[in-house]
Amino acid sequence: MKLDASVPKSPDHKQERLDRLRNLFPDLFTKDGKLNPKELQNLIGEQQQDVYEFRWNGKVNAKREAFTPSEATLVKHRSFGAKDRPHILIEGENLEVLKLLSSAYRESIKMIYIDPPYNTGKDFIYRDQFKRDKQAYWEELGVTDNGVKVDSNTETSGRYHSNWLSMMYSRLLIARLLLKADGAIFVSCDDHELYNLKKILDDVFGEENFIANIIWENKEGGGGSDSKHFRIKHEYILCYAKETEELTIHGVDISNRERYTLSDEYVAERGQYYLQKLNQASIQYSQALDFPIQAPDGTLIHPSYKDKRACWRWSREKVDWGLKHGFIEIKKDRHGQWAVYTKQYLKCDNEGHPIERTNRPLGVIDKFSGTAASKHLEHVLGQRLFDYSKPKELIHYLLELVLSKEEDEEYILDFFAGSGTTGEAVVDYNLEHGANKRVLLVQLPELIKKSTAAYRAGFEKISEITQERMKRVITRYQSGFDVYRLEKSSFSQVEFMPDPNKTAQENKELLETYVAKKQNDLLSTADQKKMMTEVLLKSGFMLHCHAQPDESFTDNDVYAVADHKREAYVCLDQCLHAKTIGQILQRTKQTPFICLRKALSTSQRWTLKQHLEEYLILM
């Protein structure tokens, strides 16, 4: 028998969805607060029975697992680099980690990039078996406590596609909760699961939020492999918005920038320019646009085009404006004839408005090869330790498409971090733009095969390579990052086995005694720093929040905690003194107070609840 009430959990997204539904449609629920299937059926009506739906064996369980709260925690393991460490690497099973992030980082991530394991029938290691119990989750998967078993997902298995889809579905459901309204997700894949991946992304994000299926030519020259019929030299990157109307995809640099070579007295504000004949474009003739323009020598210039009747691109009024403000130049062409030109400025349009000349990005990326990525990673690490890393330039390119130039601090998430390419790309982006974008990397502690160069170099887990790459990158760029590990809760999980020889009442009394003793044992031996991290994370505070002792509290250790979204007072002492409670009652009602339920007597709890209402948070 388990009693988990003492263990704080990540948000219960299933209950949240039910609560929101109850608030909107209370008539769909019974008097005891349960959803009434008959009322729901009456609402949707018979006409809703035949609908298109993408289903597979395991979809329902994957969705249930996604919205089940986590009782795990994240524990800071080490720190690297500068005192201000904006970046975070988390070593752990990514579904459990995403659940833990879903309170503090909900609707806070600007961009997600993931390169999940392609369903090639091998190295399929995500089985969603994290537990808080006696064994760490990697031990439960059948190996020592230094790694994770590599399982197979062979094509002979009846669940070959279902296993992969269920793994991706649960993670994408939580990932969507983390994205900002103006955020985007990019998912790399190949032909094995492209169309299934597109369907589950449609399911999670909505077909209306599909942005593009980008083709990336990942091999140089004419090389290609993986097919006996065609040379395959490309992969795909599916892009979805959280809300299409909110997403801005920035244009890419214009390809003909070299044309802008001329300068005039306006160069500081308008940039360089090139000349374009006012009658050069092939436009439909308009008599209103057919008028003479006077040359410097008094000659009248008519808008002829290759000796044919033509007209100007600008109206008479616009030409007068252009002459007055320096947007038109009249000079003789190479044939010695007077010609009228418009100045096409780099930083200014022909209305005089400042612009950034860009082109919409193509749906094909024909640069950034995988071979070059391998060579770069080998250079960073000093030897070849990791295969099939994505080019950092590719991720940098995607960052340029989505990240805001105006907002200094934005979050980027990669929960299949691999060698840490996304981390290095974000660090590079910050260096180039003088920005402060923050990256969250999540990597499973996957066991490295003993036959590999990485293992011989002293690396036992993939996450150690991720860490080493980030360490070398931030050393080069004077940045910093913290490393967290997924661990069982710092709060005790109470396990109690009832005595079959005793009555129900006797077992109840024994259970209460057991719980009290277990909690006392926990609080007397607990790592306060770990408990603080867990409490704050599950209360919605980001991992880099600031917790400072409030010296005005003299009878208890009370911390003032804040990140850029929220603030609170936190006390994890076993007992709250009357003076401390009095001080809390004098503070503003809009500042939450977080403490242990056990630390309060019934009357103290009632007093604080009356004063703070929903701002009292008990653990």
XYZ file of C-alpha atoms in Angstrom:
619
model
C 0.000 0.000 0.000
C 1.385 3.414 -0.994
C 0.438 6.785 0.360
C 1.812 9.540 -1.889
C 0.038 12.559 -0.451
C 3.277 13.772 1.145
C 5.064 13.968 -2.225
C 4.562 17.200 -4.207
C 3.741 16.632 -7.852
C 4.059 18.434 -11.140
C 0.787 19.879 -12.517
C -2.060 17.422 -13.036
C -2.926 18.419 -16.594
C -5.756 15.895 -16.825
C -7.500 17.427 -13.820
C -6.796 20.900 -15.156
C -8.561 20.071 -18.421
C -11.548 18.693 -16.508
C -11.681 21.785 -14.284
C -11.666 24.097 -17.290
C -14.405 22.055 -18.924
C -16.481 22.132 -15.716
C -16.142 25.910 -15.492
C -17.376 26.297 -19.053
C -20.080 23.617 -19.024
C -21.102 22.656 -15.472
C -24.166 20.851 -16.856
C -21.890 18.136 -18.308
C -20.889 17.033 -14.805
C -22.653 15.062 -12.084
C -23.337 16.448 -8.601
C -20.173 14.802 -7.287
C -18.066 16.555 -9.939
C -17.547 13.710 -12.419
C -17.917 14.084 -16.169
C -21.239 12.625 -17.325
C -20.691 10.665 -20.571
C -24.414 10.744 -21.417
C -24.556 14.535 -21.241
C -21.412 14.745 -23.330
C -22.952 12.440 -25.921
C -26.081 14.566 -25.994
C -23.911 17.625 -26.615
C -21.961 16.260 -29.569
C -25.011 14.591 -31.150
C -25.209 11.678 -33.532
C -23.820 13.681 -36.457
C -20.390 13.623 -34.825
C -20.000 9.843 -34.942
C -18.200 9.591 -38.289
C -15.035 11.651 -38.059
C -11.537 11.347 -39.479
C -9.112 10.371 -36.745
C -5.559 9.088 -36.679
C -5.372 6.183 -34.252
C -2.897 3.489 -33.319
C -2.557 0.861 -30.624
C -1.371 2.714 -27.536
C -2.541 6.255 -28.349
C -4.970 6.457 -25.409
C -2.333 5.256 -22.949
C 0.237 7.676 -24.371
C -2.125 10.591 -23.840
C -2.971 9.426 -20.323
C 0.730 9.080 -19.508
C 1.454 12.570 -20.827
C -1.035 14.192 -18.467
C -0.180 12.092 -15.399
C 1.661 14.209 -12.795
C 5.289 13.504 -11.996
C 6.507 12.871 -8.464
C 10.181 13.115 -9.456
C 12.430 16.122 -9.043
C 15.436 17.829 -10.613
C 18.622 18.186 -8.575
C 21.480 20.516 -9.451
C 24.540 18.376 -10.059
C 27.217 20.831 -11.139
C 27.836 24.232 -12.675
C 30.240 25.431 -15.345
C 31.461 28.770 -16.586
C 30.546 32.310 -15.666
C 28.762 33.246 -12.457
C 25.684 34.138 -14.491
C 24.765 30.744 -15.946
C 21.834 31.272 -18.313
C 21.812 27.797 -19.875
C 20.615 24.491 -18.404
C 21.418 20.873 -19.220
C 19.157 18.246 -17.665
C 20.203 14.610 -17.556
C 17.115 12.440 -17.446
C 14.182 10.757 -19.155
C 12.636 13.561 -21.178
C 8.914 12.897 -20.643
C 9.337 13.075 -16.890
C 11.500 16.189 -17.241
C 8.946 17.895 -19.493
C 6.258 17.282 -16.879
C 8.447 18.884 -14.224
C 9.065 21.901 -16.466
C 5.390 22.277 -17.366
C 4.556 24.488 -14.404
C 7.462 26.941 -14.354
C 8.020 27.080 -18.113
C 4.458 26.824 -19.342
C 3.919 29.137 -22.338
C 7.480 30.434 -21.885
C 9.431 28.665 -24.643
C 9.904 30.643 -27.850
C 11.300 27.798 -29.940
C 11.609 24.027 -29.656
C 13.950 22.060 -31.865
C 14.182 18.299 -31.562
C 15.998 15.618 -33.505
C 14.283 12.517 -32.077
C 15.528 8.981 -32.716
C 14.439 7.917 -36.172
C 12.449 4.695 -36.154
C 15.022 2.556 -37.909
C 14.365 -0.518 -35.791
C 17.266 -0.162 -33.383
C 18.490 2.001 -30.510
C 14.932 2.595 -29.329
C 15.375 3.469 -25.675
C 12.309 5.445 -24.623
C 9.946 3.168 -22.715
C 8.522 5.640 -20.178
C 9.498 3.524 -17.154
C 10.808 6.157 -14.786
C 10.022 5.302 -11.167
C 10.664 6.934 -7.820
C 11.070 3.639 -6.060
C 14.151 1.802 -4.780
C 15.871 1.391 -8.141
C 16.786 4.274 -10.428
C 14.968 4.127 -13.733
C 18.030 3.041 -15.696
C 18.452 0.044 -13.391
C 14.856 -0.959 -14.051
C 15.656 -1.059 -17.750
C 18.070 -3.871 -17.172
C 21.596 -2.484 -16.806
C 23.855 -1.081 -14.129
C 23.254 2.303 -12.571
C 25.648 3.915 -15.055
C 23.478 3.753 -18.140
C 20.297 2.856 -19.944
C 19.458 -0.274 -21.808
C 19.266 0.095 -25.577
C 16.147 -1.724 -26.660
C 15.134 -2.780 -30.177
C 11.979 -1.888 -32.039
C 12.226 -4.319 -34.918
C 9.990 -4.192 -37.972
C 8.831 -7.714 -37.162
C 7.177 -6.310 -34.066
C 3.460 -5.698 -34.479
C 3.927 -2.441 -32.615
C 6.839 -1.200 -34.742
C 5.144 2.090 -35.635
C 2.911 2.209 -32.554
C 5.860 2.192 -30.130
C 7.486 5.142 -31.859
C 4.234 7.078 -32.239
C 3.300 6.630 -28.582
C 6.747 7.772 -27.501
C 6.524 10.925 -29.626
C 2.858 11.677 -28.915
C 3.125 11.955 -25.140
C 6.170 14.223 -25.366
C 4.672 16.503 -28.007
C 1.503 16.950 -25.948
C 3.516 18.369 -23.043
C 5.852 20.289 -25.355
C 2.890 22.221 -26.758
C 2.013 23.416 -23.253
C 5.492 24.907 -22.945
C 5.394 26.937 -26.173
C 4.533 30.627 -26.158
C 1.618 31.772 -28.313
C 4.113 33.184 -30.826
C 6.430 30.175 -30.579
C 7.301 27.418 -33.047
C 8.521 23.834 -32.974
C 10.874 22.244 -35.517
C 11.117 18.433 -35.667
C 13.745 16.655 -37.745
C 12.886 13.300 -39.308
C 13.520 11.094 -42.316
C 11.293 8.964 -44.536
C 10.690 6.226 -41.950
C 8.013 8.107 -39.992
C 7.518 11.375 -41.886
C 3.849 10.921 -42.660
C 2.980 9.461 -39.264
C 4.859 12.303 -37.583
C 2.923 14.828 -39.679
C -0.339 13.266 -38.524
C 0.468 13.343 -34.823
C 1.734 16.928 -35.114
C -1.568 17.793 -36.789
C -3.303 16.066 -33.884
C -1.313 17.895 -31.181
C -0.910 21.357 -32.723
C -3.815 21.415 -35.185
C -3.592 21.269 -38.973
C -4.187 25.015 -39.091
C -0.861 25.562 -37.307
C 1.223 23.628 -39.836
C 3.817 26.023 -41.253
C 6.093 24.025 -43.551
C 7.736 20.721 -44.330
C 11.272 21.934 -44.905
C 13.570 19.768 -47.010
C 17.163 19.826 -45.847
C 19.821 18.575 -48.272
C 22.120 17.058 -45.702
C 24.733 15.484 -47.971
C 27.308 17.273 -50.086
C 27.671 16.924 -53.846
C 25.978 14.032 -55.590
C 26.382 11.619 -52.701
C 23.504 9.785 -51.157
C 22.582 6.464 -49.601
C 19.856 4.421 -47.896
C 17.990 3.460 -51.056
C 18.814 1.130 -53.929
C 16.520 3.034 -56.294
C 17.401 6.672 -55.561
C 20.310 8.533 -54.033
C 18.776 9.935 -50.851
C 20.518 13.128 -49.800
C 17.865 14.904 -47.792
C 15.913 14.847 -44.562
C 12.902 16.823 -43.376
C 12.173 19.425 -40.731
C 8.488 19.809 -39.885
C 7.575 23.239 -38.549
C 4.416 24.028 -36.543
C 3.278 27.162 -34.758
C 1.562 27.305 -31.387
C -0.798 29.843 -32.979
C -0.225 30.647 -36.654
C -1.621 34.153 -36.359
C 0.915 34.995 -33.651
C 4.023 33.503 -35.278
C 6.491 35.653 -37.193
C 8.947 33.933 -39.527
C 11.719 36.425 -40.249
C 12.960 36.845 -43.782
C 16.403 35.687 -44.813
C 19.127 37.869 -46.228
C 18.575 38.911 -49.852
C 20.647 37.014 -52.372
C 21.543 40.074 -54.513
C 22.954 42.270 -51.756
C 26.066 42.837 -53.862
C 23.983 45.035 -56.209
C 23.804 47.768 -53.577
C 27.139 49.452 -54.325
C 26.306 53.151 -54.809
C 26.240 55.801 -52.092
C 24.923 59.328 -51.738
C 24.434 61.880 -48.968
C 21.658 59.729 -47.463
C 23.797 56.608 -46.986
C 23.750 56.756 -43.178
C 19.973 56.440 -42.967
C 19.074 54.757 -46.255
C 22.113 52.589 -46.894
C 23.682 51.978 -50.302
C 21.611 51.659 -53.438
C 21.485 50.516 -57.048
C 19.748 52.201 -59.998
C 16.696 50.858 -61.770
C 15.174 52.496 -64.835
C 11.836 54.094 -64.136
C 10.412 52.548 -67.317
C 12.319 49.284 -67.141
C 9.564 47.082 -65.804
C 7.150 45.434 -68.189
C 3.901 46.966 -67.008
C 0.548 47.522 -68.634
C 0.343 50.823 -70.484
C -1.478 53.654 -68.719
C -1.996 57.047 -70.297
C -1.908 58.671 -66.848
C 1.663 57.382 -66.425
C 2.768 58.574 -69.875
C 4.189 62.071 -69.346
C 7.529 63.791 -70.039
C 10.230 64.380 -67.419
C 12.699 67.244 -67.881
C 16.425 66.389 -68.095
C 19.125 68.666 -66.592
C 19.714 70.287 -69.995
C 15.996 70.985 -70.487
C 15.409 68.016 -72.782
C 12.091 66.226 -72.268
C 12.410 62.520 -71.589
C 9.511 60.301 -72.625
C 8.937 56.816 -71.169
C 9.781 54.858 -74.315
C 10.872 51.264 -73.805
C 12.826 49.607 -76.593
C 11.324 52.127 -79.053
C 7.815 51.092 -78.027
C 5.107 53.152 -76.414
C 5.521 52.791 -72.659
C 4.792 54.516 -69.373
C 6.565 55.263 -66.133
C 6.281 53.075 -63.039
C 5.561 56.125 -60.891
C 2.857 58.779 -61.152
C 3.641 62.446 -61.887
C 3.163 63.307 -58.195
C 5.432 60.473 -57.095
C 8.127 61.561 -59.570
C 8.027 65.122 -58.229
C 8.354 63.723 -54.691
C 11.240 61.496 -55.738
C 13.135 64.349 -57.382
C 12.665 66.542 -54.308
C 13.830 63.889 -51.794
C 16.655 62.272 -53.740
C 14.952 59.041 -54.793
C 15.350 59.746 -58.538
C 18.513 60.215 -60.558
C 18.563 61.468 -64.173
C 21.689 60.733 -66.223
C 22.738 59.546 -69.650
C 22.794 55.823 -70.313
C 25.538 53.910 -72.142
C 24.028 54.986 -75.449
C 24.340 58.636 -74.525
C 20.591 59.091 -74.075
C 18.977 60.724 -71.054
C 17.341 58.163 -68.780
C 15.402 58.334 -65.526
C 16.381 55.984 -62.694
C 14.965 55.259 -59.246
C 17.352 54.647 -56.370
C 16.649 51.266 -54.781
C 18.040 51.712 -51.266
C 19.072 48.837 -49.030
C 17.551 50.233 -45.825
C 14.696 52.325 -47.188
C 11.718 51.644 -49.463
C 10.483 53.929 -52.232
C 8.047 55.544 -49.839
C 10.830 56.738 -47.558
C 10.133 54.171 -44.828
C 12.994 52.291 -43.116
C 12.993 48.579 -44.030
C 15.076 45.459 -43.677
C 15.353 43.964 -47.131
C 14.811 40.233 -46.790
C 13.277 37.379 -48.715
C 10.855 34.789 -47.414
C 12.877 31.676 -46.573
C 12.729 28.838 -49.060
C 11.226 25.499 -48.104
C 14.474 23.850 -49.186
C 17.740 24.283 -47.284
C 20.602 23.345 -49.593
C 23.501 23.955 -47.227
C 24.902 22.793 -43.862
C 26.039 19.233 -44.516
C 26.122 16.425 -41.989
C 29.744 15.720 -42.923
C 30.782 19.236 -41.972
C 28.858 18.874 -38.700
C 30.822 15.738 -37.809
C 34.121 17.482 -38.553
C 33.141 20.480 -36.428
C 32.134 18.318 -33.476
C 35.376 16.384 -33.797
C 37.227 19.706 -33.658
C 35.299 20.832 -30.538
C 35.805 17.557 -28.636
C 39.301 16.810 -29.901
C 38.322 13.480 -31.449
C 35.353 11.794 -33.127
C 33.015 10.698 -30.344
C 29.496 11.137 -31.747
C 27.891 10.216 -35.070
C 25.057 11.942 -36.951
C 25.191 15.270 -35.156
C 23.194 18.053 -36.806
C 25.158 21.089 -38.037
C 25.113 23.945 -35.555
C 24.681 26.284 -38.554
C 21.378 24.576 -39.383
C 20.010 25.223 -35.893
C 21.425 28.758 -35.992
C 19.511 29.313 -39.249
C 16.253 28.153 -37.620
C 16.902 30.403 -34.617
C 17.248 33.375 -36.975
C 13.835 32.584 -38.459
C 11.968 32.638 -35.137
C 13.772 34.460 -32.334
C 12.902 38.069 -31.685
C 15.530 40.762 -32.194
C 13.636 43.047 -29.789
C 13.286 40.678 -26.807
C 16.567 40.101 -25.025
C 15.648 36.983 -23.039
C 13.908 34.074 -24.760
C 13.958 30.330 -24.096
C 14.869 27.579 -26.547
C 14.227 23.922 -25.687
C 15.718 20.718 -27.095
C 14.589 17.602 -25.251
C 16.488 15.171 -27.513
C 19.729 17.089 -27.044
C 22.177 14.449 -28.315
C 25.644 15.963 -28.539
C 24.344 19.437 -27.659
C 24.214 21.052 -31.110
C 21.278 23.285 -30.145
C 23.178 24.494 -27.101
C 26.199 25.555 -29.132
C 23.964 27.210 -31.745
C 22.238 29.328 -29.080
C 25.588 30.367 -27.590
C 26.762 31.360 -31.088
C 23.542 33.288 -31.681
C 24.028 35.253 -28.459
C 27.595 36.092 -29.397
C 26.602 37.294 -32.874
C 23.635 39.402 -31.759
C 24.725 40.457 -28.275
C 21.593 38.692 -27.010
C 20.725 36.744 -23.878
C 18.749 33.792 -25.225
C 18.628 30.800 -22.863
C 18.694 27.149 -23.864
C 17.261 24.165 -22.002
C 18.780 20.847 -23.070
C 17.425 17.473 -21.972
C 19.325 14.272 -22.676
C 18.716 10.728 -21.503
C 21.720 9.127 -19.732
C 21.926 6.556 -22.511
C 24.658 3.989 -22.095
C 27.510 4.231 -24.622
C 28.608 0.971 -26.183
C 31.969 -0.248 -24.915
C 33.238 -0.816 -28.454
C 33.123 2.888 -29.322
C 35.820 5.565 -29.273
C 33.676 7.608 -26.880
C 33.728 4.838 -24.289
C 37.485 4.390 -24.686
C 37.841 8.148 -24.167
C 36.151 7.827 -20.775
C 32.514 8.634 -21.580
C 29.941 6.194 -20.249
C 26.729 8.040 -21.179
C 25.618 10.223 -24.093
C 24.679 12.970 -21.634
C 28.352 13.165 -20.604
C 29.248 14.056 -24.200
C 26.516 16.701 -24.205
C 27.982 18.150 -21.021
C 31.548 18.077 -22.324
C 30.598 19.878 -25.532
C 28.718 22.587 -23.638
C 31.619 22.969 -21.217
C 34.073 23.560 -24.055
C 31.717 25.907 -25.892
C 30.976 28.119 -22.907
C 34.680 28.233 -22.028
C 35.330 29.638 -25.490
C 32.523 32.184 -25.275
C 32.669 32.992 -21.540
C 29.123 31.873 -20.850
C 27.859 29.310 -18.329
C 25.389 26.530 -17.623
C 24.024 24.420 -14.782
C 23.616 20.646 -14.921
C 20.555 19.074 -13.309
C 19.687 15.418 -12.897
C 16.317 13.742 -12.766
C 15.998 11.985 -9.416
C 13.344 10.578 -7.131
C 11.526 13.064 -4.943
C 13.306 14.522 -1.931
C 10.064 13.882 -0.087
C 9.572 10.383 1.224
C 7.210 8.003 -0.516
C 5.355 6.324 2.287
C 4.866 2.579 1.871
C 2.695 0.684 4.310
C 1.610 -2.948 4.321
C -1.545 -3.556 6.400
C -1.484 -6.421 8.877
C -4.073 -8.997 7.757
C -4.478 -10.107 11.387
C -5.650 -6.662 12.511
C -8.911 -4.835 12.020
C -9.387 -1.994 9.556
C -9.408 0.539 12.406
C -6.202 -0.875 13.862
C -4.516 -0.752 10.447
C -5.672 2.833 10.005
C -4.090 3.815 13.327
C -0.898 1.974 12.421
C -0.822 3.775 9.081
C -1.192 7.192 10.714
C 1.631 6.394 13.133
C 3.800 5.133 10.284
C 3.168 8.235 8.177
C 4.013 10.583 11.035
C 7.264 8.739 11.781
C 8.217 8.605 8.118
C 7.664 12.324 7.697
C 9.677 13.109 10.837
C 12.515 10.922 9.614
C 12.405 12.647 6.248
C 12.457 16.181 7.603
C 15.250 15.467 10.034
C 17.553 14.032 7.364
C 16.389 15.771 4.198
C 18.686 17.796 2.011
C 17.124 21.250 2.374
C 18.680 22.493 -0.854
C 17.180 19.609 -2.856
C 13.822 20.064 -1.171
C 13.883 23.779 -1.946
C 14.586 23.124 -5.647
C 11.753 20.595 -5.832
C 9.242 22.792 -4.024
C 10.053 25.833 -6.129
C 9.976 23.968 -9.439
C 6.632 22.350 -8.676
C 5.306 25.702 -7.455
C 6.036 27.285 -10.822
C 9.472 28.877 -10.325
C 12.099 28.586 -13.017
C 15.303 26.724 -12.284
C 17.405 29.900 -12.296
C 15.154 31.762 -9.838
C 16.784 33.668 -6.973
C 16.218 32.565 -3.357
C 17.600 34.891 -0.697
C 17.229 34.545 3.090
C 14.943 37.240 4.470
C 16.794 38.466 7.542
C 13.671 40.131 8.947
C 12.427 36.667 9.944
C 14.376 35.691 13.062
C 12.514 32.605 14.345
C 12.406 30.618 11.081
C 14.457 30.356 7.903
C 12.279 32.190 5.393
C 13.434 32.839 1.840
C 12.300 35.526 -0.572
C 12.127 33.812 -3.962
C 11.625 35.434 -7.354
C 12.039 34.902 -11.062
C 10.881 37.227 -13.830
C 7.290 35.924 -13.583
C 6.493 35.460 -9.895
C 7.650 35.847 -6.303
C 6.936 34.160 -2.971
C 8.085 33.587 0.597
C 9.205 30.022 1.296
C 9.854 28.257 4.594
C 10.626 24.545 4.808
C 11.145 24.366 8.566
C 9.340 21.566 10.410
C 7.565 24.028 12.685
C 6.468 27.623 12.126
C 6.680 29.892 15.130
C 3.921 32.300 16.068
C 6.131 35.312 15.396
C 6.833 34.094 11.863
C 3.144 33.627 11.179
C 2.460 37.093 12.541
C 5.037 38.555 10.165
C 3.510 36.687 7.225
C 0.061 38.045 8.145
C 1.488 41.567 7.990
C 2.839 41.060 4.470
C 0.826 41.749 1.328
C -1.873 39.212 0.531
C -0.746 39.023 -3.105
C 2.606 37.402 -2.284
C 2.313 33.603 -1.992
C 3.618 31.825 1.095
C 4.887 28.265 0.633
C 5.474 25.968 3.588
C 5.129 22.384 4.763
C 1.644 21.300 5.744
C 3.080 19.499 8.751
C 4.712 22.711 9.997
C 1.311 24.261 10.824
C -1.209 23.428 13.486
C -4.861 23.297 12.478
C -5.521 26.758 13.890
C -2.416 28.234 12.232
C -3.453 26.735 8.916
C -6.953 28.205 9.268
C -5.578 31.666 10.155
C -3.187 31.764 7.208
C -5.836 30.432 4.837
C -8.272 33.157 5.875
C -5.657 35.822 5.246
C -3.825 34.505 2.171
C -6.615 32.428 0.570
C -5.215 30.878 -2.637
C -1.810 32.445 -1.932
C -1.150 29.885 0.803
C 0.597 26.896 -0.786
C 1.065 23.830 1.402
C 3.485 21.021 0.570
